[in-house]
Coordinates of C-alpha atoms in Angstrom, one line a residue:
Chain U
X1 CA 95.8 118.0 112.2
X2 CA 97.3 114.9 111.5
X3 CA 99.4 114.3 109.2
X4 CA 98.9 113.1 105.4
X5 CA 100.7 109.4 104.6
X6 CA 104.1 109.9 103.3
X7 CA 104.4 107.7 100.0
X8 CA 107.3 106.5 99.5
X9 CA 106.8 104.7 96.0
X10 CA 104.5 102.9 94.0
X11 CA 104.8 99.1 92.4
X12 CA 101.9 98.3 89.5
X13 CA 102.8 94.3 89.0
X14 CA 100.7 92.4 86.4
X15 CA 98.3 89.3 86.8
X16 CA 101.4 87.0 85.5
X17 CA 103.4 88.6 88.0
X18 CA 105.7 91.1 85.7
X19 CA 106.7 94.5 87.2
X20 CA 104.8 97.1 85.1
X21 CA 106.0 99.9 86.7
X22 CA 107.6 100.3 90.6
X23 CA 108.7 104.3 90.9
X24 CA 110.3 105.9 93.8
X25 CA 110.0 109.0 95.2
X26 CA 113.6 108.6 97.1
X27 CA 116.5 108.9 95.7
X28 CA 119.6 106.3 95.5
X29 CA 116.5 103.3 97.2
X30 CA 115.1 102.1 94.0
X31 CA 116.7 98.3 95.0
X32 CA 115.1 98.6 98.5
X33 CA 111.8 99.5 97.0
X34 CA 111.9 96.5 94.1
X35 CA 112.6 94.2 97.1
X36 CA 109.8 95.5 98.9
X37 CA 107.6 94.8 95.8
X38 CA 108.7 91.4 95.2
X39 CA 108.3 90.7 99.3
X40 CA 104.8 91.7 99.1
X41 CA 104.0 89.1 96.1
X42 CA 104.6 86.5 98.8
X43 CA 102.3 88.3 100.7
X44 CA 99.3 89.2 98.0
X45 CA 99.7 85.4 97.0
X46 CA 99.3 84.1 100.8
X47 CA 96.5 86.3 101.3
X48 CA 94.3 85.7 97.9
X49 CA 95.0 82.0 97.0
X50 CA 94.1 80.8 101.2
X51 CA 91.3 79.0 102.2
X52 CA 89.1 82.0 102.7
X53 CA 89.5 84.0 99.6
X54 CA 89.2 87.4 100.4
X55 CA 86.1 89.5 98.9
X56 CA 87.4 93.3 99.3
X57 CA 89.7 94.4 96.2
X58 CA 91.7 96.0 99.5
X59 CA 94.3 94.2 101.2
X60 CA 95.5 96.2 104.0
X61 CA 98.9 95.7 105.4
X62 CA 100.6 93.5 103.9
X63 CA 104.4 94.0 106.1
X64 CA 106.7 96.6 108.4
X65 CA 110.0 96.5 107.1
X66 CA 111.9 98.7 109.0
X67 CA 110.8 102.4 108.4
X68 CA 107.8 101.1 106.2
X69 CA 104.6 99.9 105.3
X70 CA 103.6 98.2 102.5
X71 CA 100.0 98.3 101.5
X72 CA 98.4 96.2 99.0
X73 CA 95.2 96.6 96.6
X74 CA 94.3 94.0 94.0
X75 CA 91.5 94.6 91.5
X76 CA 89.5 92.5 90.6
X77 CA 91.6 91.8 87.1
X78 CA 93.7 90.7 89.3
X79 CA 96.6 94.2 88.7
X80 CA 98.0 94.6 92.1
X81 CA 99.2 97.4 93.2
X82 CA 101.8 97.5 95.9
X83 CA 103.1 101.1 98.0
X84 CA 105.3 101.5 100.3
X85 CA 104.4 104.6 103.1
X86 CA 106.9 105.9 105.4
X87 CA 106.6 104.4 109.2
X88 CA 105.1 107.7 111.1
X89 CA 103.5 108.2 114.4
X90 CA 100.4 109.7 112.8
X91 CA 97.4 107.3 112.4
X92 CA 96.9 106.1 109.2
X93 CA 93.5 105.4 108.2
X94 CA 92.6 102.7 105.9
X95 CA 90.2 105.1 103.9
X96 CA 92.3 106.8 102.9
X97 CA 94.8 104.2 101.9
X98 CA 91.8 102.9 99.4
X99 CA 91.8 106.6 98.2
X100 CA 94.9 106.0 97.0
X101 CA 94.6 102.9 95.8
X102 CA 91.7 104.1 93.8
X103 CA 93.9 107.0 92.2
X104 CA 96.4 104.8 91.0
X105 CA 94.0 102.1 89.6
X106 CA 92.5 104.7 87.5
X107 CA 95.2 106.3 86.2
X108 CA 96.6 102.6 85.2
X109 CA 92.8 102.4 83.9
X110 CA 93.4 105.2 81.4
X111 CA 97.1 104.9 80.7
X112 CA 96.6 101.3 79.7
X113 CA 93.1 102.4 78.1
X114 CA 95.8 104.0 75.4
X115 CA 95.1 102.1 72.0
X116 CA 98.3 103.3 70.7
X117 CA 100.2 100.7 73.0
X118 CA 99.3 97.5 71.1
X119 CA 101.1 99.3 67.3
X120 CA 104.2 98.3 69.3
X121 CA 103.0 95.2 71.0
X122 CA 105.6 92.1 71.3
X123 CA 103.2 90.0 70.4
X124 CA 100.6 90.2 67.6
X125 CA 98.3 86.8 68.8
X126 CA 95.1 88.1 70.6
X127 CA 95.5 85.1 73.1
X128 CA 97.8 87.0 75.0
X129 CA 97.3 89.8 74.1
X130 CA 98.4 92.0 76.9
X131 CA 99.6 96.1 76.9
X132 CA 100.4 95.8 80.5
X133 CA 104.4 95.7 79.2
X134 CA 104.3 98.6 77.1
X135 CA 102.5 101.0 80.1
X136 CA 105.5 101.0 82.0
X137 CA 108.1 101.4 79.8
X138 CA 110.4 104.2 78.7
X139 CA 108.8 105.0 76.3
X140 CA 105.3 105.8 77.3
X141 CA 105.3 108.7 80.1
X142 CA 101.8 108.9 81.2
X143 CA 101.4 106.6 84.0
X144 CA 104.8 107.8 84.9
X145 CA 103.2 111.0 85.1
X146 CA 100.2 110.1 86.6
X147 CA 101.6 108.6 89.1
X148 CA 104.0 111.5 90.4
X149 CA 100.6 113.4 90.2
X150 CA 99.1 111.7 92.8
X151 CA 102.1 111.7 94.7
X152 CA 102.2 115.5 94.1
X153 CA 98.6 115.4 95.5
X154 CA 98.8 113.9 98.4
X155 CA 101.3 115.5 99.5
X156 CA 99.2 118.8 99.7
X157 CA 96.2 116.4 101.0
X158 CA 95.4 117.2 104.2
X159 CA 92.6 114.9 105.6
Chain O
X1 CA 93.7 118.2 90.7
X2 CA 93.0 117.0 94.7
X3 CA 93.4 113.3 95.5
X4 CA 90.2 112.7 95.3
X5 CA 89.3 114.1 91.9
X6 CA 92.1 111.5 91.0
X7 CA 90.8 108.7 93.3
X8 CA 86.9 109.1 91.9
X9 CA 87.1 111.2 88.4
X10 CA 83.6 113.0 87.4
X11 CA 82.1 111.1 84.4
X12 CA 82.4 111.8 81.1
X13 CA 78.9 111.9 78.8
X14 CA 78.6 110.8 74.5
X15 CA 75.7 111.5 72.9
X16 CA 73.9 108.5 72.9
X17 CA 72.6 108.8 69.4
X18 CA 75.8 109.8 68.1
X19 CA 76.8 107.4 69.9
X20 CA 75.3 104.7 68.2
X21 CA 75.6 106.6 64.6
X22 CA 79.1 106.2 65.1
X23 CA 79.1 102.4 66.2
X24 CA 76.6 101.3 63.0
X25 CA 78.4 103.4 60.6
X26 CA 82.1 101.5 61.8
X27 CA 81.5 99.0 59.8
X28 CA 80.4 100.1 56.3
X29 CA 83.8 102.3 57.4
X30 CA 86.2 99.3 58.1
X31 CA 84.6 97.4 54.8
X32 CA 86.1 100.4 53.1
X33 CA 89.8 100.4 54.8
X34 CA 90.1 96.7 54.4
X35 CA 88.6 96.2 50.7
X36 CA 91.7 98.7 50.3
X37 CA 94.1 97.2 52.5
X38 CA 93.6 93.7 50.8
X39 CA 93.6 95.5 46.9
X40 CA 97.6 96.3 48.1
X41 CA 98.1 93.0 49.5
X42 CA 96.8 91.2 45.5
X43 CA 98.8 94.3 44.0
X44 CA 102.0 93.5 45.8
X45 CA 101.6 89.9 45.1
X46 CA 101.3 90.2 41.7
X47 CA 103.9 92.2 41.5
X48 CA 106.1 90.0 43.3
X49 CA 104.9 86.9 41.2
X50 CA 105.5 88.9 37.6
X51 CA 109.6 90.1 39.5
X52 CA 109.3 86.1 39.7
X53 CA 110.1 86.1 43.5
X54 CA 107.3 83.9 44.7
X55 CA 105.1 81.5 43.0
X56 CA 102.1 82.7 41.0
X57 CA 99.3 82.8 42.7
X58 CA 96.7 79.9 42.3
X59 CA 94.0 80.6 40.0
X60 CA 91.1 79.5 41.3
X61 CA 91.0 78.7 45.3
X62 CA 89.6 75.2 46.0
X63 CA 86.1 76.1 46.9
X64 CA 85.7 75.3 50.4
X65 CA 86.3 71.5 50.2
X66 CA 87.2 70.9 53.9
X67 CA 84.7 72.7 55.2
X68 CA 81.9 71.5 53.6
X69 CA 81.5 68.7 56.8
X70 CA 79.2 70.6 59.0
X71 CA 80.9 69.4 62.6
X72 CA 84.1 70.7 61.4
X73 CA 81.9 73.9 60.5
X74 CA 80.7 74.5 64.3
X75 CA 83.8 73.7 66.0
X76 CA 85.6 76.9 63.7
X77 CA 85.9 80.2 64.9
X78 CA 85.9 81.5 62.2
X79 CA 83.8 80.0 60.0
X80 CA 80.3 82.5 60.4
X81 CA 81.3 84.9 58.2
X82 CA 82.2 84.0 54.6
X83 CA 85.3 85.1 52.8
X84 CA 85.2 88.3 51.4
X85 CA 83.7 89.6 55.0
X86 CA 86.7 88.5 57.5
X87 CA 88.7 91.1 56.9
X88 CA 86.3 92.9 58.0
X89 CA 84.8 90.7 60.8
X90 CA 88.4 90.3 62.5
X91 CA 89.2 94.1 62.1
X92 CA 85.9 94.7 64.2
X93 CA 86.9 91.8 66.7
X94 CA 90.1 93.2 66.8
X95 CA 88.9 96.5 67.9
X96 CA 86.2 95.3 70.0
X97 CA 89.2 92.9 71.5
X98 CA 90.7 96.1 73.1
X99 CA 87.8 98.3 74.0
X100 CA 86.5 95.3 76.0
X101 CA 89.8 94.7 77.0
X102 CA 89.9 98.2 79.1
X103 CA 86.3 98.8 79.6
X104 CA 86.1 95.9 81.8
X105 CA 89.1 97.5 83.9
X106 CA 86.9 100.5 84.2
X107 CA 83.9 98.6 85.2
X108 CA 85.6 96.3 88.1
X109 CA 86.5 99.4 89.2
X110 CA 84.6 99.3 92.7
X111 CA 83.5 95.6 93.0
X112 CA 84.5 93.1 95.0
X113 CA 87.2 90.4 93.2
X114 CA 85.4 87.7 91.0
X115 CA 85.3 84.2 93.4
X116 CA 85.1 82.2 90.1
X117 CA 84.2 82.2 86.3
X118 CA 80.8 82.0 87.0
X119 CA 81.0 85.3 88.9
X120 CA 82.6 86.3 85.7
X121 CA 80.1 85.9 83.3
X122 CA 77.7 87.1 85.7
X123 CA 79.3 90.0 85.8
X124 CA 79.8 90.4 81.7
X125 CA 75.4 89.9 81.6
X126 CA 75.1 92.2 84.0
X127 CA 77.6 95.3 84.2
X128 CA 78.5 95.1 81.1
X129 CA 75.6 94.2 79.5
X130 CA 74.0 97.4 80.7
X131 CA 76.7 99.5 79.8
X132 CA 77.0 98.9 76.2
X133 CA 73.7 97.6 75.8
X134 CA 71.0 99.6 77.7
X135 CA 69.7 96.1 79.4
X136 CA 71.0 92.6 80.5
X137 CA 71.1 89.5 79.2
X138 CA 67.4 87.7 78.6
X139 CA 68.4 84.5 79.3
X140 CA 72.1 83.1 80.3
X141 CA 73.1 78.9 80.0
X142 CA 75.5 76.9 81.1
X143 CA 76.8 73.3 81.7
X144 CA 78.7 74.0 84.3
X145 CA 82.0 72.6 82.3
X146 CA 83.0 75.8 80.9
X147 CA 79.9 76.4 78.2
X148 CA 77.9 79.1 78.8
X149 CA 74.9 80.7 76.3
X150 CA 74.1 83.8 77.2
X151 CA 70.8 85.1 75.1
X152 CA 69.4 88.5 74.5
X153 CA 66.1 88.5 72.5
X154 CA 66.5 92.5 71.3
X155 CA 69.8 92.9 70.9
X156 CA 70.5 97.0 70.2
X157 CA 73.2 96.6 67.5
X158 CA 70.8 94.4 65.9
X159 CA 67.6 96.2 66.0
X160 CA 68.4 98.1 63.7
X161 CA 69.6 96.2 61.1
X162 CA 67.2 95.2 58.0
X163 CA 67.9 94.9 54.4
X164 CA 65.6 95.5 50.9
X165 CA 67.0 92.7 49.6
X166 CA 65.8 89.9 51.3
X167 CA 66.6 87.7 54.6
X168 CA 69.7 86.0 53.4
X169 CA 71.5 89.9 53.1
X170 CA 70.1 91.2 56.1
X171 CA 71.7 87.9 58.2
X172 CA 74.7 88.4 56.6
X173 CA 74.7 92.0 57.8
X174 CA 74.1 91.2 61.2
X175 CA 76.7 88.0 61.4
X176 CA 78.7 91.2 60.5
X177 CA 76.8 93.6 63.0
X178 CA 77.9 91.4 66.0
X179 CA 81.5 90.9 65.7
X180 CA 82.0 93.5 67.5
X181 CA 80.1 92.8 70.4
X182 CA 81.8 89.4 70.3
X183 CA 84.9 90.5 71.0
X184 CA 84.1 93.2 73.3
X185 CA 83.1 90.3 75.4
X186 CA 85.9 88.0 74.7
X187 CA 88.0 91.6 75.5
X188 CA 86.7 92.2 79.1
X189 CA 87.2 87.9 79.4
X190 CA 90.7 87.9 78.4
X191 CA 91.3 90.3 80.6
X192 CA 89.8 88.5 83.8
X193 CA 92.2 85.7 82.7
X194 CA 89.9 83.3 80.7
X195 CA 90.7 82.8 77.2
X196 CA 88.0 81.5 75.6
X197 CA 86.6 81.5 71.8
X198 CA 83.1 83.5 71.6
X199 CA 81.1 82.4 68.7
X200 CA 77.8 85.2 67.9
X201 CA 74.7 83.1 66.7
X202 CA 71.8 85.0 64.9
X203 CA 69.1 83.0 63.6
X204 CA 66.0 85.7 63.4
X205 CA 67.1 89.2 64.3
X206 CA 67.4 91.5 66.6
X207 CA 67.3 88.0 68.6
X208 CA 71.5 87.1 69.2
X209 CA 73.2 84.2 71.3
X210 CA 76.6 84.6 71.9
X211 CA 78.4 81.1 72.1
X212 CA 81.4 81.5 75.2
X213 CA 83.7 78.5 75.3
X214 CA 86.0 78.9 78.1
X215 CA 89.0 76.1 78.7
X216 CA 89.2 73.3 80.8
X217 CA 90.6 74.0 84.7
X218 CA 89.4 77.3 85.1

């Protein structure tokens, strides 16, 4: 029976490379995963702006650092999702990782659709109207809770 | 909840007729709402003027002296509805922006990345159009330099619009009804990183064209 992949951290990054939410599931390691998210951005940039542009949203394994493996996903609307999985001996199947990403994308979609986000938006101009900043702020709990629920589901999930 | 259910949540259905009815009624509901807002703004302005904080408002505005030339008129995205409906139009478009932006996020969940702006426009013509208005765009034309014209011969929001007061009134109503779809399209485009203008043009309802102008270098 293979072990389910262990999720250490989740990072959501806006199309303009602003961090939306960085959620870690290990106490005291927040800074490390901020660093992981930053480094992943460079790899994502490299993969998506190269000569052969990828057509898949799932970018696969980005890199491995110490005991974590970073996986990347970019939605067609250019929101980047990075997850850090604990490096274990068990095989990590791409299908499982894609499912985690799909779940995260849905969680993000549902949180960002909140019509009340716009009310305290920074800029009123519609040209650069972006609720991305607001959705990850401390004031709105929805995204945080959804990400936590995915983490819980993954812990209980046996492929 | 299991991860599979989170990754692929069950679809939620809405009754089609009820949805149509709500979207149609939104125009008149917003008209009432914007009339109240406009009245409140004028009242406050009047009170301020009476108290002497601001100069009194000009009694009669100059009637479109600068808008007389046809050339400048067409370039302006906001000039396709006359002033009294402007408040309603901007509200409808703002709601459309929000709906379109987030709906695009949902629609593109299972699709590959967009390769260029034409790909994004095709997505709007096909997927967005089908899920919002039950059919695909009838005709798409482009000059390959950022201008796209989407033509729909029986645009669903306009099929039920008519007026006993004649053709001009019908056109006026149709233009308001097209503001919400225009907002949806602009919202979806803006989430894809294409910040352009969307101008609906209606000459004979339910025939409708949307002109999308994207800035250069996209």
